[in-house]
Short mmCIF file of C-alpha atoms in Angstrom, two decimals:
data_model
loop_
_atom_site.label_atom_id
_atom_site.label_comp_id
_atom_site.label_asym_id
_atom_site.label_seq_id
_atom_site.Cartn_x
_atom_site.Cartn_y
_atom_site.Cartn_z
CA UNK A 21 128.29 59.52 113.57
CA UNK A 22 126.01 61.14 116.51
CA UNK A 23 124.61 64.18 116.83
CA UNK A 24 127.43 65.96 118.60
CA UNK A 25 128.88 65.14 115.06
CA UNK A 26 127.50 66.60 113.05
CA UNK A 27 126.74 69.68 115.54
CA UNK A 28 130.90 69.88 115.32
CA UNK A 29 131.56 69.72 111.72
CA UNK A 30 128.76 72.65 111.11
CA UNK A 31 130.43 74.87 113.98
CA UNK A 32 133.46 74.63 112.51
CA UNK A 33 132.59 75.41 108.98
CA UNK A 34 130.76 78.26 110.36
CA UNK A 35 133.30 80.10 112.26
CA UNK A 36 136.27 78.83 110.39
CA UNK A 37 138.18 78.29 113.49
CA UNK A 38 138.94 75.32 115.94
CA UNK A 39 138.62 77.22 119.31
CA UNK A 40 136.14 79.53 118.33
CA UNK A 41 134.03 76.16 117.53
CA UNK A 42 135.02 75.15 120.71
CA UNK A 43 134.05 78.70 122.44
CA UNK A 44 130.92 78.23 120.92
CA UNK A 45 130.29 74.25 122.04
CA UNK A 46 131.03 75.34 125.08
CA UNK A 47 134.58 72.58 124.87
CA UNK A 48 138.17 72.96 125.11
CA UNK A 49 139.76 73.55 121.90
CA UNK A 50 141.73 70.52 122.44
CA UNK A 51 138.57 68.14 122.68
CA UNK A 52 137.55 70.02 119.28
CA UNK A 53 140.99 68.88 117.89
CA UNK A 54 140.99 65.32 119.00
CA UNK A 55 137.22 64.84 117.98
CA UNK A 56 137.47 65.85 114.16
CA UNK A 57 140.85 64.08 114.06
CA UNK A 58 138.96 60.89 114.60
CA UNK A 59 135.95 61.76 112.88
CA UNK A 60 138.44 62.56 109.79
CA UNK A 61 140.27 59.11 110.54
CA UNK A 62 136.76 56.92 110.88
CA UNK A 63 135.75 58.03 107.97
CA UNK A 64 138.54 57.81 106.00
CA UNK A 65 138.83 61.31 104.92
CA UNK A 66 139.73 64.67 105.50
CA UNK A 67 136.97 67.39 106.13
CA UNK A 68 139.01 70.58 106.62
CA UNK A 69 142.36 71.94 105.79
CA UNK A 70 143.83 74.06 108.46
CA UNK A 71 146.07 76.65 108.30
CA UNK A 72 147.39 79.23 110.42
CA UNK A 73 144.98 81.89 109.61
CA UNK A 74 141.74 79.58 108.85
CA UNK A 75 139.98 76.29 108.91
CA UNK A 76 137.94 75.70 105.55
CA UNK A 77 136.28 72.33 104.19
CA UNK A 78 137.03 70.19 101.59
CA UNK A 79 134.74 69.23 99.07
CA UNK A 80 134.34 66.11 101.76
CA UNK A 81 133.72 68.81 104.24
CA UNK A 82 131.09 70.72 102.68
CA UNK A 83 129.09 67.59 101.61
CA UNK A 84 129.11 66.05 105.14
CA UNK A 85 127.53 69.80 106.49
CA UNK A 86 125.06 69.92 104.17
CA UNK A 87 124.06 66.45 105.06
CA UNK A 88 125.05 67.37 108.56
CA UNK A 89 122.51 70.39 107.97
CA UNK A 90 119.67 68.40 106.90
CA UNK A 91 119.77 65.63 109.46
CA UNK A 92 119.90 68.35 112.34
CA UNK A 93 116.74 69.74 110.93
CA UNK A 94 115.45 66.31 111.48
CA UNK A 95 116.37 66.17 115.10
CA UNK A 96 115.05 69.11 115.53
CA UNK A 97 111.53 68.66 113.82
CA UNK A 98 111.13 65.42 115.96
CA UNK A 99 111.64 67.24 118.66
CA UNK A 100 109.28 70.04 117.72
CA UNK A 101 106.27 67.62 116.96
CA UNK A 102 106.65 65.87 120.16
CA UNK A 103 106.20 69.31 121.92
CA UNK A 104 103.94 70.06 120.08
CA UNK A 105 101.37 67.70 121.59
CA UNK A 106 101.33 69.34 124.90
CA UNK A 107 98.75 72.06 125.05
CA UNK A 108 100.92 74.90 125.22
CA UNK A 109 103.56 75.71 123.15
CA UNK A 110 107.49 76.05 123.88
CA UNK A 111 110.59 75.71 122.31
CA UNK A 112 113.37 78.17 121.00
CA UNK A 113 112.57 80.61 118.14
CA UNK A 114 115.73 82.43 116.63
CA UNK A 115 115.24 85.03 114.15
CA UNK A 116 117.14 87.99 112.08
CA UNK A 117 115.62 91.42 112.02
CA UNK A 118 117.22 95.32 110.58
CA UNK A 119 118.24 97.43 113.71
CA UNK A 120 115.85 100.25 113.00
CA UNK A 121 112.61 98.21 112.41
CA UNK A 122 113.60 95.34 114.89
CA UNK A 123 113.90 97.95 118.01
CA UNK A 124 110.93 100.10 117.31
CA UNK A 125 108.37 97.80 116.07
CA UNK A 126 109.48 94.19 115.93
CA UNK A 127 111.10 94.48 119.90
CA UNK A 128 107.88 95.10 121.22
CA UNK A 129 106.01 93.06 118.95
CA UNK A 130 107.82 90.01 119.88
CA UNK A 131 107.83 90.40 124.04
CA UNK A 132 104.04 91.14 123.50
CA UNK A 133 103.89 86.98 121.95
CA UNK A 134 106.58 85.96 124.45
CA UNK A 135 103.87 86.78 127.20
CA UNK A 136 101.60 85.34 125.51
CA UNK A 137 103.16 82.32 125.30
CA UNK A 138 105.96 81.94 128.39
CA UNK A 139 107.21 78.50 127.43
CA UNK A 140 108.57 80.11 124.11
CA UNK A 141 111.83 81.82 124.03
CA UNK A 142 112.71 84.28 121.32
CA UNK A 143 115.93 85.27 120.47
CA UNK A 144 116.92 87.97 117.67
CA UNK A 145 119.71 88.81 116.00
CA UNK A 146 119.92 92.46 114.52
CA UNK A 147 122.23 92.76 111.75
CA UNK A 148 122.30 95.03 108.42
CA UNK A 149 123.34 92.10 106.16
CA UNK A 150 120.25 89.31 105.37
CA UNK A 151 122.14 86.09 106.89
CA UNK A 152 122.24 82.63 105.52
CA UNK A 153 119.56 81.72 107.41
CA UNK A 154 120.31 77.68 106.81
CA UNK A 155 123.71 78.21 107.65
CA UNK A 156 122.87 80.26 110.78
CA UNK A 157 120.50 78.08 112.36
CA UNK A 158 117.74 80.49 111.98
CA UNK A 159 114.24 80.26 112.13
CA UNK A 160 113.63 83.04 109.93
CA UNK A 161 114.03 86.91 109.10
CA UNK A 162 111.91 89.72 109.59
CA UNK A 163 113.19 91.92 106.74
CA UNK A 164 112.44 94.70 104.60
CA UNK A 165 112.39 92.99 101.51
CA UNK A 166 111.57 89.76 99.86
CA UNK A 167 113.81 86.72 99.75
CA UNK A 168 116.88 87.28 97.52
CA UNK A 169 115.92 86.25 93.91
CA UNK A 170 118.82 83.11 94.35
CA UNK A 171 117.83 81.72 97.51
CA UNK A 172 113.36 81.76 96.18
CA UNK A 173 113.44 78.01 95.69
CA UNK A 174 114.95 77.41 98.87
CA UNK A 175 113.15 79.82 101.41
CA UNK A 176 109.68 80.84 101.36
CA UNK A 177 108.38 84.55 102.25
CA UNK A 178 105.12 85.71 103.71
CA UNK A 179 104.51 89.87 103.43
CA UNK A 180 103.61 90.68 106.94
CA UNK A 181 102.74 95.11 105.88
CA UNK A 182 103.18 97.12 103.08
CA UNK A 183 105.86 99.81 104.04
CA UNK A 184 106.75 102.97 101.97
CA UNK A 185 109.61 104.88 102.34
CA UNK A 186 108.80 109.21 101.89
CA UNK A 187 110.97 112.00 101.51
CA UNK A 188 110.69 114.17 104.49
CA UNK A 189 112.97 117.30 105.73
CA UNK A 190 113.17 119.42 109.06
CA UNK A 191 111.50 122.90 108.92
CA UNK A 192 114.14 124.55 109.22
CA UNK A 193 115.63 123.35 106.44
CA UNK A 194 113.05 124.17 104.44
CA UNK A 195 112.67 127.22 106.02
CA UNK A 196 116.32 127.75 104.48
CA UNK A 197 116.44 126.40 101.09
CA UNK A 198 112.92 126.70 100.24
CA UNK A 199 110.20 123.08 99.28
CA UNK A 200 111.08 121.58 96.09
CA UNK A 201 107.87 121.61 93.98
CA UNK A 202 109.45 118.96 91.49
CA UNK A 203 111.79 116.54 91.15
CA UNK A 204 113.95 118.30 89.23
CA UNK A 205 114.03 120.76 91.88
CA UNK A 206 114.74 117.97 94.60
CA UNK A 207 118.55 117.39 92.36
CA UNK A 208 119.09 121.05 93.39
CA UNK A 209 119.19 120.11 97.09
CA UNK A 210 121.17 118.72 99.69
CA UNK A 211 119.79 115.05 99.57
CA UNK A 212 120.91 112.85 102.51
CA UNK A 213 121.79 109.29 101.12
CA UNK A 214 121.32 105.98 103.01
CA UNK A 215 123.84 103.02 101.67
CA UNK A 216 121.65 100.74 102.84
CA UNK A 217 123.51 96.96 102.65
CA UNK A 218 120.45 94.98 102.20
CA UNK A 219 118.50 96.46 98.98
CA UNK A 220 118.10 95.37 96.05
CA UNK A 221 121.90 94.45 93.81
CA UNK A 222 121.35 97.21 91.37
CA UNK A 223 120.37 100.04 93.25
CA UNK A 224 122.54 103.37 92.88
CA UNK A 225 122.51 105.37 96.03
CA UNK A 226 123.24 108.23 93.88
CA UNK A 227 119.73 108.43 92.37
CA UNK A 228 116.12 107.65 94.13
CA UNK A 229 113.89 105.35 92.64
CA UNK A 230 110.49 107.04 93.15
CA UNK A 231 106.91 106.72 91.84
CA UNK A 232 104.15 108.98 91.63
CA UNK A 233 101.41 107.88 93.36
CA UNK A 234 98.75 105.85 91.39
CA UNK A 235 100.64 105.17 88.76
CA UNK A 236 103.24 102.47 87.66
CA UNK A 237 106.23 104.18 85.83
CA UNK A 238 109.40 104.95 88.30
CA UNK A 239 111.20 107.57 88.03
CA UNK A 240 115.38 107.67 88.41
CA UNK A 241 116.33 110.70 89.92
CA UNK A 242 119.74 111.60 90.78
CA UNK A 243 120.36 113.20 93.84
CA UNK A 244 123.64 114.50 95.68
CA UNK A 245 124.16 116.06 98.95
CA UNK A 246 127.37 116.76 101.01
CA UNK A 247 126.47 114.36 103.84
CA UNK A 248 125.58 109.93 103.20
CA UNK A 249 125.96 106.84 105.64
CA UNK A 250 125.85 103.06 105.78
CA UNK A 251 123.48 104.05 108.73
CA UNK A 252 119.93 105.14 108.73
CA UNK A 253 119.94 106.56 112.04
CA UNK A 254 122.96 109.22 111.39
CA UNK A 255 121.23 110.41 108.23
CA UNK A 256 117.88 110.90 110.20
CA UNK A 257 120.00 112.68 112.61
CA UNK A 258 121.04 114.55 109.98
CA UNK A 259 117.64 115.38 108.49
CA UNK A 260 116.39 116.47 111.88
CA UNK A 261 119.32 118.94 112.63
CA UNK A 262 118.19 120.57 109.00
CA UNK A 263 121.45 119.43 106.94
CA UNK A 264 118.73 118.01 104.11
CA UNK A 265 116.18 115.73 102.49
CA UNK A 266 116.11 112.50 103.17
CA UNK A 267 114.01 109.67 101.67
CA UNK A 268 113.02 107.06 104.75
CA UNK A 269 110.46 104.51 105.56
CA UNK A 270 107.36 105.79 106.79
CA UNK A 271 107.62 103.02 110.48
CA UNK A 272 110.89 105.34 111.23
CA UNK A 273 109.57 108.46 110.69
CA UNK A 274 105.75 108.35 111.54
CA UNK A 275 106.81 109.45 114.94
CA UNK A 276 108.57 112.18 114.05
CA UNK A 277 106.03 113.85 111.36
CA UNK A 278 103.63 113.14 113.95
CA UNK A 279 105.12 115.70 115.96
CA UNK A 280 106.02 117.87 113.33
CA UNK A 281 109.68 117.73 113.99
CA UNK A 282 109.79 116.69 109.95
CA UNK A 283 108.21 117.15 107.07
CA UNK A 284 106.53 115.68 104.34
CA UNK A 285 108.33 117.32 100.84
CA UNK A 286 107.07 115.94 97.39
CA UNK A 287 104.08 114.02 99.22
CA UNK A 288 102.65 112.72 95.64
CA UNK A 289 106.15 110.43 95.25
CA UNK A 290 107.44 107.63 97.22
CA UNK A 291 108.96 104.45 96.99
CA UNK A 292 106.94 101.47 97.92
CA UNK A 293 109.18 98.90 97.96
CA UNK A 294 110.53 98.10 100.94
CA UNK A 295 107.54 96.17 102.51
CA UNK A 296 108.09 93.92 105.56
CA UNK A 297 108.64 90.31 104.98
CA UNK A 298 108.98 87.09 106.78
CA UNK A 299 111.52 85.04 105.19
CA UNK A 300 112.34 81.39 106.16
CA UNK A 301 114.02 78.25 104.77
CA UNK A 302 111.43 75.91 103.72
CA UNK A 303 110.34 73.04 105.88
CA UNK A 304 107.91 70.51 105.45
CA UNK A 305 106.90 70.37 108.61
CA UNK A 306 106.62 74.32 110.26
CA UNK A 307 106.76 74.19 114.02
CA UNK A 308 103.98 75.53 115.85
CA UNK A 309 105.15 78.16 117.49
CA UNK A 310 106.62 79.49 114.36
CA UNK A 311 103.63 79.43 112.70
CA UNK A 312 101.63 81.14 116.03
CA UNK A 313 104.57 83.80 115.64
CA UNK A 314 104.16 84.58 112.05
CA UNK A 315 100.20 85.21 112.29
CA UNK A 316 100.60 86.82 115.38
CA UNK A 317 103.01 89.58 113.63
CA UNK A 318 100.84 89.65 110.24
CA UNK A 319 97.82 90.44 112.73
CA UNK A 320 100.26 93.00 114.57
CA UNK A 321 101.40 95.33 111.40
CA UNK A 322 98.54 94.63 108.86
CA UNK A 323 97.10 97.63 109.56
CA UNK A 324 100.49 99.43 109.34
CA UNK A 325 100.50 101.26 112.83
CA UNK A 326 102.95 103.67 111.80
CA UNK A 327 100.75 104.97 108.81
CA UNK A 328 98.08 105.27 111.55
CA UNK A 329 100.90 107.69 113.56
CA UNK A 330 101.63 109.66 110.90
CA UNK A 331 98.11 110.50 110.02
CA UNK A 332 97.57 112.41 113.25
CA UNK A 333 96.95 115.75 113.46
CA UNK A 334 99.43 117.46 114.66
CA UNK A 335 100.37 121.52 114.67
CA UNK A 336 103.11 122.20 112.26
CA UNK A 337 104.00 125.89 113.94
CA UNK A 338 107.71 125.54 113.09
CA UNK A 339 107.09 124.43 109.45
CA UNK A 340 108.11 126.89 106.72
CA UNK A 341 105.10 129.71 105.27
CA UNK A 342 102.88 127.78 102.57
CA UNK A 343 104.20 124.08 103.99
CA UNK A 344 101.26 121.68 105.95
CA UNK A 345 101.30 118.54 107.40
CA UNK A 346 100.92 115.66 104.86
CA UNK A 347 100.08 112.21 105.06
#
């Protein structure tokens, strides 16, 4: 076998289809057909069953990809250390990112390192749902949590910034319904409910997971509101048109507290738990512009700029009587 191979057998397992494999080689679906015919018949065995609605491996199959897998990494890492000895670096890096924190913070982050380093392209892939990264071809994930508890012996994580997420409102729903002053006053409201896709397995949307601050004990509170999406950036539409409370990381919102077109509610609770990661299958050897990436984003959000943002003073004229600006 050759590399073209092996880089056939994997795109087929991964899309599950002959002539999308071939759409994505870049080959007619025909060559695709006559190539893993003979593959299957030099080796003596077959790799995938085919039906009408799928193509799926065999036991065969699957062994041969991971093997395929690991050999490609090889390729690939001799390739990377012989670039590596020219002065500058280059190469491909391909990474997964969340929508909301890869366009406002990791978008810019990443063409500030691009100019830095020209030879090095980046390409990202936003997507709700943590991919196999192996499977994927990916470099890595900037993500909002750490590495899923069944894949920790196989990738390795790096915490780039700690990252909390607050419960803010608009003024004028406050101005409406009142502050809650407790969280048993905070059940009494509309509560605007995220079912977010990538937290943790047992999380109920149906109750917030919150923690006083400076001290260890959390707190299940149930919540329920009228109004609840798969996507963050509805419900914060929501929160800002004053349809309720809404409990968001503090890198979305900073902006928006900073110009007072939300509110802090409940300041003393949060919950701190969805700090930024990078996530990665392990390598032995870690090519070097992966590793200039990953210190050049720790450097970027240690201080947490969007902490910094929502710290600023800003006139809170359209918040409710007896409500302030809160960090």
């Amino acid at each position: 076998m050759d590399r073209p191979d092996l880089e056939l057998v994997l795109a087929v397992r991964r899309h599950g289809s002959l002539v999308t494999a071939a759409r994505a080689l870049k080959v007619a679906p025909s060559v695709v057909t006559k190539r893993l015919a003979a593959l299957e018949a030099r080796l003596g065995t077959r790799l995938f069953q085919r039906t009408t609605r799928r193509v799926s491996p065999t036991a065969d199959g699957d062994t041969l990809c991971e093997r395929a897998q690991e050999l490609l990494r090889a390729f690939e890492s001799a390739e990377a250390e012989l670039r590596e000895r020219q002065a500058e670096p280059s190469g491909p890096v391909r990474l997964a990112a969340t929508f909301g924190f890869g366009r406002t913070w990791l978008g810019p982050a990443l063409a500030s390192f691009q100019s830095l380093h020209p030879k090095v392209s980046v390409q990202v892939q936003l997507t709700e749902q943590l991919p196999d990264l192996t499977l994927d071809g990916l470099d890595g994930a900037i993500w909002l949590w750490s590495a899923p508890a069944q894949r920790a012996g196989e990738w390795v994580a790096r915490r780039l910034a700690t990252n909390q997420r607050v419960l803010v409102a608009a003024p004028a729903y406050l101005r409406r319904r009142g502050e809650p002053r407790s969280l048993d006053e905070l059940s009494q409201h509309d509560c605007l409910v995220v079912r977010e896709n990538g937290g943790s397995a047992d999380l109920r949307f149906d109750h917030w997971r919150l923690q006083r601050i400076g001290e260890r004990q959390w707190v299940h509170t149930p919540v329920r509101g009228p109004l609840s999406s798969n996507s963050g950036e509805l419900v914060r539409d929501w929160c800002l048109a004053g349809h309720g409370i809404m409990l968001r990381s503090l890198w979305d919102v900073a902006p928006l507290l900073e110009r007072g077109d939300l509110v802090r509610v409940l300041d003393e609770w949060n919950m701190p738990d969805a700090d930024v990661h990078w996530i990665a299958p392990y390598r032995a050897q870690v090519p070097r512009r992966i590793r200039l990436l990953v210190d050049f984003l720790a450097e970027r959000f240690r201080d947490e700029p969007w902490r910094q943002q929502a710290a600023s003073p800003v006139s809170a004229k359209d918040a409710p009587p007896g409500s302030r600006r809160r960090r």
